[in-house]
């Protein structure tokens, strides 16, 4: 596949007219984002970085962190152990839903808050500071650079986080939390407040696309089997209650966040990061969706696309 040089600026111009949606405001600090921000970065598994627009504008990672933290937990504890605490079934529900399995109390999947808080509680360390450091170090390995916490967003998360505390209490009652409620939620709020750019989340996605090896730094961050499992779970539940339609329409494992980022993976080929803060009713970036829909359609990136020819295994 050959991508023409002017593709990324051109595709930004094609979605710029979209002004639907609202910048998230349930966390007051998020409402300060520039609604017009628009950027994209594409990182190939060969380690080449292409970017256009506001690809270096910082924003808090929010839920885009969830698949990467999940991958780190799988790497440390193993798929079987983590799966006793959090499932892999799409919930079909909003990100902050009380989405727990009836019999076990396990959260349905790690891409919604209930599951993500459990995953944060499983990070290495015996208190929130140590667990936060494990997250910061792990996400930095995915991004290939040091990441800082936006303290103002963190404070804002703390003030508005009662629903997340309630989810953590339910997980604790079901005995699936790996720490106290306070440690789990503080770690989760700090995780959401780490600052990244569209370029960073493209490198992070490219690391999954590249069998767990960061193609820019060449560091093996997680194993191939962990990367594969994580991409599969992203494909099933990364876009919340829009996940089914997303997989059918765009066909790339992806994860969105309320600050306007989307990380998408074309396994074996690319990581893509987009940034545009206005969100649709399900909490996904309006222009981010349009960018990824456009690129996927024009370049045949859908994971279930047929690339021509036939196959006979006995030939
Ligand atoms: O309220 C929360 O849990 C956020 N700090 C993170 C949520 C998020 O990004 C969900 N995504 N769309």
PDB file of C-alpha atoms and ligand atoms in Angstrom:
ATOM      1  CA  UNK A   1       0.000   0.000   0.000  1.00  0.00           C
ATOM      2  CA  UNK A   2       1.328   3.439  -0.899  1.00  0.00           C
ATOM      3  CA  UNK A   3       0.074   6.468   1.008  1.00  0.00           C
ATOM      4  CA  UNK A   4       0.536   9.757  -0.883  1.00  0.00           C
ATOM      5  CA  UNK A   5       2.441  12.510   0.981  1.00  0.00           C
ATOM      6  CA  UNK A   6      -0.434  14.978   1.095  1.00  0.00           C
ATOM      7  CA  UNK A   7      -2.932  12.443   2.429  1.00  0.00           C
ATOM      8  CA  UNK A   8      -2.984  13.462   6.084  1.00  0.00           C
ATOM      9  CA  UNK A   9      -3.425  17.258   5.617  1.00  0.00           C
ATOM     10  CA  UNK A  10      -6.016  16.510   2.945  1.00  0.00           C
ATOM     11  CA  UNK A  11      -8.033  14.169   5.138  1.00  0.00           C
ATOM     12  CA  UNK A  12      -7.998  16.751   7.961  1.00  0.00           C
ATOM     13  CA  UNK A  13      -9.400  19.359   5.558  1.00  0.00           C
ATOM     14  CA  UNK A  14     -12.147  16.951   4.542  1.00  0.00           C
ATOM     15  CA  UNK A  15     -13.499  16.607   8.108  1.00  0.00           C
ATOM     16  CA  UNK A  16     -12.782  20.164   9.325  1.00  0.00           C
ATOM     17  CA  UNK A  17     -16.288  21.343   8.409  1.00  0.00           C
ATOM     18  CA  UNK A  18     -17.838  18.975  10.975  1.00  0.00           C
ATOM     19  CA  UNK A  19     -18.876  21.032  13.988  1.00  0.00           C
ATOM     20  CA  UNK A  20     -21.350  18.613  15.592  1.00  0.00           C
ATOM     21  CA  UNK A  21     -20.851  17.382  19.116  1.00  0.00           C
ATOM     22  CA  UNK A  22     -19.725  18.937  22.380  1.00  0.00           C
ATOM     23  CA  UNK A  23     -16.465  19.080  24.289  1.00  0.00           C
ATOM     24  CA  UNK A  24     -16.795  16.936  27.466  1.00  0.00           C
ATOM     25  CA  UNK A  25     -17.734  19.093  30.439  1.00  0.00           C
ATOM     26  CA  UNK A  26     -18.626  16.627  33.203  1.00  0.00           C
ATOM     27  CA  UNK A  27     -15.030  17.108  34.361  1.00  0.00           C
ATOM     28  CA  UNK A  28     -14.760  20.940  34.374  1.00  0.00           C
ATOM     29  CA  UNK A  29     -11.080  21.011  33.316  1.00  0.00           C
ATOM     30  CA  UNK A  30     -11.873  19.073  30.117  1.00  0.00           C
ATOM     31  CA  UNK A  31     -14.273  21.824  29.040  1.00  0.00           C
ATOM     32  CA  UNK A  32     -11.262  24.151  28.602  1.00  0.00           C
ATOM     33  CA  UNK A  33     -10.062  22.276  25.474  1.00  0.00           C
ATOM     34  CA  UNK A  34     -10.086  24.151  22.153  1.00  0.00           C
ATOM     35  CA  UNK A  35     -13.090  22.650  20.325  1.00  0.00           C
ATOM     36  CA  UNK A  36     -11.405  23.326  16.964  1.00  0.00           C
ATOM     37  CA  UNK A  37      -8.318  21.223  17.780  1.00  0.00           C
ATOM     38  CA  UNK A  38      -7.746  18.661  15.014  1.00  0.00           C
ATOM     39  CA  UNK A  39      -4.760  16.401  14.490  1.00  0.00           C
ATOM     40  CA  UNK A  40      -3.714  13.015  13.199  1.00  0.00           C
ATOM     41  CA  UNK A  41      -0.599  10.858  13.308  1.00  0.00           C
ATOM     42  CA  UNK A  42       0.120   7.562  11.589  1.00  0.00           C
ATOM     43  CA  UNK A  43       3.036   5.399  12.714  1.00  0.00           C
ATOM     44  CA  UNK A  44       4.020   2.391  10.640  1.00  0.00           C
ATOM     45  CA  UNK A  45       5.395  -0.846  12.062  1.00  0.00           C
ATOM     46  CA  UNK A  46       8.591   0.122  10.232  1.00  0.00           C
ATOM     47  CA  UNK A  47       8.825   3.021  12.710  1.00  0.00           C
ATOM     48  CA  UNK A  48       8.020   5.884  10.310  1.00  0.00           C
ATOM     49  CA  UNK A  49       5.948   8.740  11.766  1.00  0.00           C
ATOM     50  CA  UNK A  50       3.585  10.824   9.619  1.00  0.00           C
ATOM     51  CA  UNK A  51       1.508  13.602  11.136  1.00  0.00           C
ATOM     52  CA  UNK A  52      -0.640  16.612  10.315  1.00  0.00           C
ATOM     53  CA  UNK A  53      -2.521  19.366  12.151  1.00  0.00           C
ATOM     54  CA  UNK A  54      -2.539  19.418  15.950  1.00  0.00           C
ATOM     55  CA  UNK A  55      -0.679  16.124  16.340  1.00  0.00           C
ATOM     56  CA  UNK A  56       1.640  17.603  18.993  1.00  0.00           C
ATOM     57  CA  UNK A  57      -1.074  19.320  21.044  1.00  0.00           C
ATOM     58  CA  UNK A  58      -1.192  17.812  24.560  1.00  0.00           C
ATOM     59  CA  UNK A  59      -4.397  16.412  26.025  1.00  0.00           C
ATOM     60  CA  UNK A  60      -5.119  14.000  28.869  1.00  0.00           C
ATOM     61  CA  UNK A  61      -5.173  10.396  27.750  1.00  0.00           C
ATOM     62  CA  UNK A  62      -8.406   9.476  29.594  1.00  0.00           C
ATOM     63  CA  UNK A  63      -9.904   6.196  28.409  1.00  0.00           C
ATOM     64  CA  UNK A  64      -7.413   5.768  25.574  1.00  0.00           C
ATOM     65  CA  UNK A  65      -5.157   4.486  28.389  1.00  0.00           C
ATOM     66  CA  UNK A  66      -7.425   1.501  29.053  1.00  0.00           C
ATOM     67  CA  UNK A  67      -6.195  -1.041  26.471  1.00  0.00           C
ATOM     68  CA  UNK A  68      -2.556  -0.224  27.213  1.00  0.00           C
ATOM     69  CA  UNK A  69      -2.951  -0.603  30.983  1.00  0.00           C
ATOM     70  CA  UNK A  70      -4.852  -3.820  30.347  1.00  0.00           C
ATOM     71  CA  UNK A  71      -1.945  -5.077  28.210  1.00  0.00           C
ATOM     72  CA  UNK A  72       0.508  -4.211  31.001  1.00  0.00           C
ATOM     73  CA  UNK A  73      -1.627  -6.113  33.541  1.00  0.00           C
ATOM     74  CA  UNK A  74      -1.827  -9.133  31.214  1.00  0.00           C
ATOM     75  CA  UNK A  75       1.934  -9.021  30.789  1.00  0.00           C
ATOM     76  CA  UNK A  76       2.545  -9.054  34.561  1.00  0.00           C
ATOM     77  CA  UNK A  77      -0.197 -11.405  35.756  1.00  0.00           C
ATOM     78  CA  UNK A  78      -1.050 -13.480  32.668  1.00  0.00           C
ATOM     79  CA  UNK A  79      -4.264 -13.655  30.667  1.00  0.00           C
ATOM     80  CA  UNK A  80      -5.876 -16.354  32.847  1.00  0.00           C
ATOM     81  CA  UNK A  81      -5.336 -14.556  36.159  1.00  0.00           C
ATOM     82  CA  UNK A  82      -6.557 -11.182  34.863  1.00  0.00           C
ATOM     83  CA  UNK A  83      -9.569 -12.907  33.275  1.00  0.00           C
ATOM     84  CA  UNK A  84     -10.746 -14.142  36.687  1.00  0.00           C
ATOM     85  CA  UNK A  85     -11.225 -10.466  37.599  1.00  0.00           C
ATOM     86  CA  UNK A  86     -12.425  -8.797  34.407  1.00  0.00           C
ATOM     87  CA  UNK A  87     -14.173 -10.305  31.371  1.00  0.00           C
ATOM     88  CA  UNK A  88     -13.850  -9.684  27.633  1.00  0.00           C
ATOM     89  CA  UNK A  89     -17.502  -9.407  26.591  1.00  0.00           C
ATOM     90  CA  UNK A  90     -18.815  -6.239  24.920  1.00  0.00           C
ATOM     91  CA  UNK A  91     -21.236  -4.574  27.324  1.00  0.00           C
ATOM     92  CA  UNK A  92     -23.229  -2.538  24.806  1.00  0.00           C
ATOM     93  CA  UNK A  93     -23.407   0.070  27.538  1.00  0.00           C
ATOM     94  CA  UNK A  94     -22.005   3.570  28.162  1.00  0.00           C
ATOM     95  CA  UNK A  95     -18.483   3.953  29.567  1.00  0.00           C
ATOM     96  CA  UNK A  96     -19.567   4.644  33.136  1.00  0.00           C
ATOM     97  CA  UNK A  97     -22.292   1.955  33.334  1.00  0.00           C
ATOM     98  CA  UNK A  98     -22.597  -0.409  36.283  1.00  0.00           C
ATOM     99  CA  UNK A  99     -21.694  -3.277  34.041  1.00  0.00           C
ATOM    100  CA  UNK A 100     -20.909  -6.349  36.126  1.00  0.00           C
ATOM    101  CA  UNK A 101     -21.611 -10.033  35.423  1.00  0.00           C
ATOM    102  CA  UNK A 102     -24.532 -11.244  37.479  1.00  0.00           C
ATOM    103  CA  UNK A 103     -23.003 -14.389  38.944  1.00  0.00           C
ATOM    104  CA  UNK A 104     -19.348 -13.393  39.468  1.00  0.00           C
ATOM    105  CA  UNK A 105     -19.551  -9.596  39.838  1.00  0.00           C
ATOM    106  CA  UNK A 106     -16.691  -9.318  37.325  1.00  0.00           C
ATOM    107  CA  UNK A 107     -16.838  -6.178  35.175  1.00  0.00           C
ATOM    108  CA  UNK A 108     -17.815  -7.116  31.604  1.00  0.00           C
ATOM    109  CA  UNK A 109     -14.622  -5.831  29.980  1.00  0.00           C
ATOM    110  CA  UNK A 110     -11.562  -3.632  30.646  1.00  0.00           C
ATOM    111  CA  UNK A 111     -12.567  -0.877  28.198  1.00  0.00           C
ATOM    112  CA  UNK A 112     -15.364   0.529  30.350  1.00  0.00           C
ATOM    113  CA  UNK A 113     -14.716   2.224  33.683  1.00  0.00           C
ATOM    114  CA  UNK A 114     -15.726  -0.674  35.951  1.00  0.00           C
ATOM    115  CA  UNK A 115     -13.215  -2.994  34.287  1.00  0.00           C
ATOM    116  CA  UNK A 116     -10.532  -0.346  33.860  1.00  0.00           C
ATOM    117  CA  UNK A 117     -10.589   0.484  37.587  1.00  0.00           C
ATOM    118  CA  UNK A 118     -10.045  -3.208  38.371  1.00  0.00           C
ATOM    119  CA  UNK A 119      -7.134  -3.274  35.915  1.00  0.00           C
ATOM    120  CA  UNK A 120      -5.586  -0.134  37.492  1.00  0.00           C
ATOM    121  CA  UNK A 121      -5.797  -1.848  40.895  1.00  0.00           C
ATOM    122  CA  UNK A 122      -3.698  -4.731  39.513  1.00  0.00           C
ATOM    123  CA  UNK A 123      -0.724  -2.547  38.623  1.00  0.00           C
ATOM    124  CA  UNK A 124       2.511  -3.338  40.428  1.00  0.00           C
ATOM    125  CA  UNK A 125       3.058  -1.523  43.726  1.00  0.00           C
ATOM    126  CA  UNK A 126       1.524  -1.528  47.172  1.00  0.00           C
ATOM    127  CA  UNK A 127       0.120   2.007  47.169  1.00  0.00           C
ATOM    128  CA  UNK A 128      -1.316   4.501  44.679  1.00  0.00           C
ATOM    129  CA  UNK A 129       2.010   6.303  44.160  1.00  0.00           C
ATOM    130  CA  UNK A 130       3.787   3.074  43.219  1.00  0.00           C
ATOM    131  CA  UNK A 131       0.943   1.865  41.018  1.00  0.00           C
ATOM    132  CA  UNK A 132       0.862   5.263  39.291  1.00  0.00           C
ATOM    133  CA  UNK A 133       4.600   4.987  38.662  1.00  0.00           C
ATOM    134  CA  UNK A 134       4.084   1.513  37.113  1.00  0.00           C
ATOM    135  CA  UNK A 135       1.453   3.008  34.824  1.00  0.00           C
ATOM    136  CA  UNK A 136       3.542   6.023  33.926  1.00  0.00           C
ATOM    137  CA  UNK A 137       6.560   3.837  33.131  1.00  0.00           C
ATOM    138  CA  UNK A 138       4.488   1.339  31.160  1.00  0.00           C
ATOM    139  CA  UNK A 139       2.652   3.950  29.111  1.00  0.00           C
ATOM    140  CA  UNK A 140       5.960   5.760  28.512  1.00  0.00           C
ATOM    141  CA  UNK A 141       7.362   2.528  27.046  1.00  0.00           C
ATOM    142  CA  UNK A 142       4.333   2.313  24.721  1.00  0.00           C
ATOM    143  CA  UNK A 143       4.699   5.996  23.733  1.00  0.00           C
ATOM    144  CA  UNK A 144       8.497   6.010  23.592  1.00  0.00           C
ATOM    145  CA  UNK A 145       8.860   9.097  25.771  1.00  0.00           C
ATOM    146  CA  UNK A 146       8.340  10.411  29.310  1.00  0.00           C
ATOM    147  CA  UNK A 147       4.716  11.358  30.147  1.00  0.00           C
ATOM    148  CA  UNK A 148       3.517  13.900  32.743  1.00  0.00           C
ATOM    149  CA  UNK A 149       0.326  14.116  34.774  1.00  0.00           C
ATOM    150  CA  UNK A 150      -1.940  17.161  34.321  1.00  0.00           C
ATOM    151  CA  UNK A 151      -2.521  17.997  37.993  1.00  0.00           C
ATOM    152  CA  UNK A 152      -5.487  20.314  37.307  1.00  0.00           C
ATOM    153  CA  UNK A 153      -7.331  17.543  35.435  1.00  0.00           C
ATOM    154  CA  UNK A 154      -6.426  15.070  38.184  1.00  0.00           C
ATOM    155  CA  UNK A 155      -7.935  17.382  40.849  1.00  0.00           C
ATOM    156  CA  UNK A 156     -11.022  17.816  38.684  1.00  0.00           C
ATOM    157  CA  UNK A 157     -11.366  14.013  38.321  1.00  0.00           C
ATOM    158  CA  UNK A 158     -11.123  13.628  42.110  1.00  0.00           C
ATOM    159  CA  UNK A 159     -13.899  16.150  42.641  1.00  0.00           C
ATOM    160  CA  UNK A 160     -16.267  14.590  40.137  1.00  0.00           C
ATOM    161  CA  UNK A 161     -15.362  10.908  40.585  1.00  0.00           C
ATOM    162  CA  UNK A 162     -18.173   9.596  42.814  1.00  0.00           C
ATOM    163  CA  UNK A 163     -19.562   7.277  40.193  1.00  0.00           C
ATOM    164  CA  UNK A 164     -16.132   5.739  39.655  1.00  0.00           C
ATOM    165  CA  UNK A 165     -15.767   5.297  43.435  1.00  0.00           C
ATOM    166  CA  UNK A 166     -19.134   3.520  43.452  1.00  0.00           C
ATOM    167  CA  UNK A 167     -17.935   1.188  40.665  1.00  0.00           C
ATOM    168  CA  UNK A 168     -14.767   0.457  42.649  1.00  0.00           C
ATOM    169  CA  UNK A 169     -16.839  -0.359  45.755  1.00  0.00           C
ATOM    170  CA  UNK A 170     -18.938  -2.831  43.762  1.00  0.00           C
ATOM    171  CA  UNK A 171     -15.803  -4.457  42.344  1.00  0.00           C
ATOM    172  CA  UNK A 172     -14.351  -4.646  45.852  1.00  0.00           C
ATOM    173  CA  UNK A 173     -17.523  -6.278  47.147  1.00  0.00           C
ATOM    174  CA  UNK A 174     -17.249  -8.844  44.334  1.00  0.00           C
ATOM    175  CA  UNK A 175     -13.629  -9.489  45.449  1.00  0.00           C
ATOM    176  CA  UNK A 176     -12.144  -8.692  42.046  1.00  0.00           C
ATOM    177  CA  UNK A 177     -10.320  -5.487  43.023  1.00  0.00           C
ATOM    178  CA  UNK A 178      -6.559  -5.910  43.529  1.00  0.00           C
ATOM    179  CA  UNK A 179      -6.275  -3.111  46.141  1.00  0.00           C
ATOM    180  CA  UNK A 180      -8.398  -0.924  48.410  1.00  0.00           C
ATOM    181  CA  UNK A 181     -11.067   1.249  46.776  1.00  0.00           C
ATOM    182  CA  UNK A 182      -9.078   4.423  47.503  1.00  0.00           C
ATOM    183  CA  UNK A 183      -5.869   3.082  45.977  1.00  0.00           C
ATOM    184  CA  UNK A 184      -7.703   1.810  42.879  1.00  0.00           C
ATOM    185  CA  UNK A 185      -9.549   5.068  42.214  1.00  0.00           C
ATOM    186  CA  UNK A 186      -6.580   7.350  42.908  1.00  0.00           C
ATOM    187  CA  UNK A 187      -4.473   5.243  40.536  1.00  0.00           C
ATOM    188  CA  UNK A 188      -7.224   5.292  37.895  1.00  0.00           C
ATOM    189  CA  UNK A 189      -7.702   9.089  38.146  1.00  0.00           C
ATOM    190  CA  UNK A 190      -3.958   9.658  37.800  1.00  0.00           C
ATOM    191  CA  UNK A 191      -3.850   7.264  34.837  1.00  0.00           C
ATOM    192  CA  UNK A 192      -6.608   9.248  33.066  1.00  0.00           C
ATOM    193  CA  UNK A 193      -4.721  12.517  33.748  1.00  0.00           C
ATOM    194  CA  UNK A 194      -1.486  11.555  31.979  1.00  0.00           C
ATOM    195  CA  UNK A 195      -0.784  13.933  29.105  1.00  0.00           C
ATOM    196  CA  UNK A 196      -0.242  12.658  25.561  1.00  0.00           C
ATOM    197  CA  UNK A 197      -0.486  13.857  21.952  1.00  0.00           C
ATOM    198  CA  UNK A 198      -2.027  12.287  18.842  1.00  0.00           C
ATOM    199  CA  UNK A 199       1.505  11.302  17.864  1.00  0.00           C
ATOM    200  CA  UNK A 200       2.005   9.531  21.208  1.00  0.00           C
ATOM    201  CA  UNK A 201      -1.180   7.496  20.943  1.00  0.00           C
ATOM    202  CA  UNK A 202      -0.266   6.590  17.351  1.00  0.00           C
ATOM    203  CA  UNK A 203       3.088   5.216  18.573  1.00  0.00           C
ATOM    204  CA  UNK A 204       1.261   3.360  21.362  1.00  0.00           C
ATOM    205  CA  UNK A 205      -1.177   1.825  18.867  1.00  0.00           C
ATOM    206  CA  UNK A 206       1.693   1.000  16.500  1.00  0.00           C
ATOM    207  CA  UNK A 207       3.335  -0.936  19.344  1.00  0.00           C
ATOM    208  CA  UNK A 208       0.261  -3.176  19.523  1.00  0.00           C
ATOM    209  CA  UNK A 209       0.211  -3.392  15.704  1.00  0.00           C
ATOM    210  CA  UNK A 210       3.867  -4.453  15.808  1.00  0.00           C
ATOM    211  CA  UNK A 211       3.345  -7.519  18.056  1.00  0.00           C
ATOM    212  CA  UNK A 212       4.084  -5.572  21.250  1.00  0.00           C
ATOM    213  CA  UNK A 213       7.406  -4.039  20.115  1.00  0.00           C
ATOM    214  CA  UNK A 214       7.554  -0.227  19.947  1.00  0.00           C
ATOM    215  CA  UNK A 215       8.581   0.366  16.308  1.00  0.00           C
ATOM    216  CA  UNK A 216      10.210   3.730  17.109  1.00  0.00           C
ATOM    217  CA  UNK A 217      12.330   2.734  20.144  1.00  0.00           C
ATOM    218  CA  UNK A 218      12.469  -0.979  19.306  1.00  0.00           C
ATOM    219  CA  UNK A 219      11.597  -1.877  22.930  1.00  0.00           C
ATOM    220  CA  UNK A 220       9.502  -5.051  23.400  1.00  0.00           C
ATOM    221  CA  UNK A 221       6.815  -3.623  25.702  1.00  0.00           C
ATOM    222  CA  UNK A 222       4.429  -6.608  25.873  1.00  0.00           C
ATOM    223  CA  UNK A 223       4.459 -10.045  24.261  1.00  0.00           C
ATOM    224  CA  UNK A 224       2.926 -10.842  20.891  1.00  0.00           C
ATOM    225  CA  UNK A 225       0.170 -12.905  22.529  1.00  0.00           C
ATOM    226  CA  UNK A 226      -0.697 -10.057  24.921  1.00  0.00           C
ATOM    227  CA  UNK A 227      -0.792  -7.559  22.025  1.00  0.00           C
ATOM    228  CA  UNK A 228      -3.067  -9.896  20.033  1.00  0.00           C
ATOM    229  CA  UNK A 229      -5.445 -10.453  22.956  1.00  0.00           C
ATOM    230  CA  UNK A 230      -5.584  -6.715  23.676  1.00  0.00           C
ATOM    231  CA  UNK A 231      -6.369  -5.802  20.050  1.00  0.00           C
ATOM    232  CA  UNK A 232      -9.154  -8.398  20.006  1.00  0.00           C
ATOM    233  CA  UNK A 233     -10.729  -6.936  23.150  1.00  0.00           C
ATOM    234  CA  UNK A 234     -10.414  -3.411  21.687  1.00  0.00           C
ATOM    235  CA  UNK A 235     -12.176  -4.630  18.545  1.00  0.00           C
ATOM    236  CA  UNK A 236     -15.086  -5.956  20.611  1.00  0.00           C
ATOM    237  CA  UNK A 237     -15.546  -3.155  23.112  1.00  0.00           C
ATOM    238  CA  UNK A 238     -13.214  -0.197  22.519  1.00  0.00           C
ATOM    239  CA  UNK A 239     -15.876   2.216  21.308  1.00  0.00           C
ATOM    240  CA  UNK A 240     -18.389   1.570  24.107  1.00  0.00           C
ATOM    241  CA  UNK A 241     -21.975   1.156  22.943  1.00  0.00           C
ATOM    242  CA  UNK A 242     -20.889   2.036  19.394  1.00  0.00           C
ATOM    243  CA  UNK A 243     -18.374  -0.834  19.214  1.00  0.00           C
ATOM    244  CA  UNK A 244     -20.374  -3.150  16.944  1.00  0.00           C
ATOM    245  CA  UNK A 245     -21.138  -0.473  14.406  1.00  0.00           C
ATOM    246  CA  UNK A 246     -17.541   0.763  14.547  1.00  0.00           C
ATOM    247  CA  UNK A 247     -16.111  -2.684  13.858  1.00  0.00           C
ATOM    248  CA  UNK A 248     -18.504  -3.219  10.949  1.00  0.00           C
ATOM    249  CA  UNK A 249     -18.021   0.243   9.460  1.00  0.00           C
ATOM    250  CA  UNK A 250     -14.346   1.071  10.138  1.00  0.00           C
ATOM    251  CA  UNK A 251     -13.012  -2.379  10.929  1.00  0.00           C
ATOM    252  CA  UNK A 252     -10.032  -1.383  13.088  1.00  0.00           C
ATOM    253  CA  UNK A 253      -9.529  -2.184  16.793  1.00  0.00           C
ATOM    254  CA  UNK A 254      -9.732   1.213  18.482  1.00  0.00           C
ATOM    255  CA  UNK A 255     -10.150   3.037  21.781  1.00  0.00           C
ATOM    256  CA  UNK A 256     -11.625   6.462  22.357  1.00  0.00           C
ATOM    257  CA  UNK A 257     -11.454   8.843  25.312  1.00  0.00           C
ATOM    258  CA  UNK A 258     -13.525  11.784  26.540  1.00  0.00           C
ATOM    259  CA  UNK A 259     -10.779  14.330  25.878  1.00  0.00           C
ATOM    260  CA  UNK A 260     -11.144  13.645  22.133  1.00  0.00           C
ATOM    261  CA  UNK A 261      -8.438  11.116  21.353  1.00  0.00           C
ATOM    262  CA  UNK A 262      -8.842   7.868  19.432  1.00  0.00           C
ATOM    263  CA  UNK A 263      -6.106   5.245  19.066  1.00  0.00           C
ATOM    264  CA  UNK A 264      -6.712   2.751  16.240  1.00  0.00           C
ATOM    265  CA  UNK A 265      -4.677  -0.264  15.171  1.00  0.00           C
ATOM    266  CA  UNK A 266      -4.192  -1.820  11.771  1.00  0.00           C
ATOM    267  CA  UNK A 267      -2.538  -5.067  12.933  1.00  0.00           C
ATOM    268  CA  UNK A 268       0.871  -5.605  11.353  1.00  0.00           C
ATOM    269  CA  UNK A 269       0.820  -2.261   9.545  1.00  0.00           C
ATOM    270  CA  UNK A 270      -0.021   0.950  11.451  1.00  0.00           C
ATOM    271  CA  UNK A 271      -1.017   2.714  14.597  1.00  0.00           C
ATOM    272  CA  UNK A 272      -3.206   5.765  14.082  1.00  0.00           C
ATOM    273  CA  UNK A 273      -3.864   8.519  16.630  1.00  0.00           C
ATOM    274  CA  UNK A 274      -6.476  11.221  16.167  1.00  0.00           C
ATOM    275  CA  UNK A 275      -7.385  14.237  18.265  1.00  0.00           C
ATOM    276  CA  UNK A 276     -10.477  16.415  18.104  1.00  0.00           C
ATOM    277  CA  UNK A 277     -12.328  17.250  21.328  1.00  0.00           C
ATOM    278  CA  UNK A 278     -15.971  17.510  20.209  1.00  0.00           C
ATOM    279  CA  UNK A 279     -17.780  14.267  21.149  1.00  0.00           C
ATOM    280  CA  UNK A 280     -20.949  12.568  19.973  1.00  0.00           C
ATOM    281  CA  UNK A 281     -23.639  11.358  22.377  1.00  0.00           C
ATOM    282  CA  UNK A 282     -21.710   8.161  23.089  1.00  0.00           C
ATOM    283  CA  UNK A 283     -18.541  10.008  24.074  1.00  0.00           C
ATOM    284  CA  UNK A 284     -16.559   9.367  20.873  1.00  0.00           C
ATOM    285  CA  UNK A 285     -14.828  12.174  18.914  1.00  0.00           C
ATOM    286  CA  UNK A 286     -16.990  13.225  15.954  1.00  0.00           C
ATOM    287  CA  UNK A 287     -14.131  14.252  13.679  1.00  0.00           C
ATOM    288  CA  UNK A 288     -11.931  11.414  14.932  1.00  0.00           C
ATOM    289  CA  UNK A 289     -14.542   8.919  13.774  1.00  0.00           C
ATOM    290  CA  UNK A 290     -14.830  10.715  10.426  1.00  0.00           C
ATOM    291  CA  UNK A 291     -11.043  10.700   9.942  1.00  0.00           C
ATOM    292  CA  UNK A 292     -10.741   6.986  10.639  1.00  0.00           C
ATOM    293  CA  UNK A 293     -13.803   6.113   8.540  1.00  0.00           C
ATOM    294  CA  UNK A 294     -12.315   8.035   5.615  1.00  0.00           C
ATOM    295  CA  UNK A 295      -8.842   6.515   5.846  1.00  0.00           C
ATOM    296  CA  UNK A 296     -10.138   3.004   6.398  1.00  0.00           C
ATOM    297  CA  UNK A 297     -12.491   3.182   3.410  1.00  0.00           C
ATOM    298  CA  UNK A 298     -10.020   4.776   1.003  1.00  0.00           C
ATOM    299  CA  UNK A 299      -7.099   2.554   1.824  1.00  0.00           C
ATOM    300  CA  UNK A 300      -8.981  -0.684   2.459  1.00  0.00           C
ATOM    301  CA  UNK A 301      -7.799  -0.986   6.066  1.00  0.00           C
ATOM    302  CA  UNK A 302     -10.844  -2.909   7.344  1.00  0.00           C
ATOM    303  CA  UNK A 303      -9.492  -6.015   9.103  1.00  0.00           C
ATOM    304  CA  UNK A 304     -12.078  -8.163   7.322  1.00  0.00           C
ATOM    305  CA  UNK A 305     -11.367  -6.710   3.879  1.00  0.00           C
ATOM    306  CA  UNK A 306     -10.473  -9.204   1.174  1.00  0.00           C
ATOM    307  CA  UNK A 307      -7.201  -8.390  -0.497  1.00  0.00           C
ATOM    308  CA  UNK A 308      -7.801 -10.422  -3.686  1.00  0.00           C
ATOM    309  CA  UNK A 309      -6.878 -13.907  -4.825  1.00  0.00           C
ATOM    310  CA  UNK A 310      -7.998 -17.277  -3.476  1.00  0.00           C
ATOM    311  CA  UNK A 311      -6.443 -19.781  -1.135  1.00  0.00           C
ATOM    312  CA  UNK A 312      -6.145 -23.567  -1.127  1.00  0.00           C
ATOM    313  CA  UNK A 313      -4.364 -24.957   1.942  1.00  0.00           C
ATOM    314  CA  UNK A 314      -3.758 -28.335   0.231  1.00  0.00           C
ATOM    315  CA  UNK A 315      -2.161 -26.992  -2.898  1.00  0.00           C
TER     316      UNK A 315
HETATM  317  O1  LIG B   1     -14.730   9.706  34.107  1.00  0.00           O
HETATM  318  C1  LIG B   1     -13.811   8.992  33.820  1.00  0.00           C
HETATM  319  O2  LIG B   1     -13.732   7.858  34.222  1.00  0.00           O
HETATM  320  C2  LIG B   1     -12.770   9.620  32.907  1.00  0.00           C
HETATM  321  N1  LIG B   1     -11.770  10.248  33.614  1.00  0.00           N
HETATM  322  C3  LIG B   1     -12.285   8.724  31.835  1.00  0.00           C
HETATM  323  C4  LIG B   1     -13.383   8.426  30.959  1.00  0.00           C
HETATM  324  C5  LIG B   1     -13.197   8.307  29.511  1.00  0.00           C
HETATM  325  O3  LIG B   1     -12.355   8.827  28.795  1.00  0.00           O
HETATM  326  C6  LIG B   1     -14.326   7.565  29.004  1.00  0.00           C
HETATM  327  N2  LIG B   1     -14.424   7.770  27.664  1.00  0.00           N
HETATM  328  N3  LIG B   1     -14.902   8.051  26.749  1.00  0.00           N
END
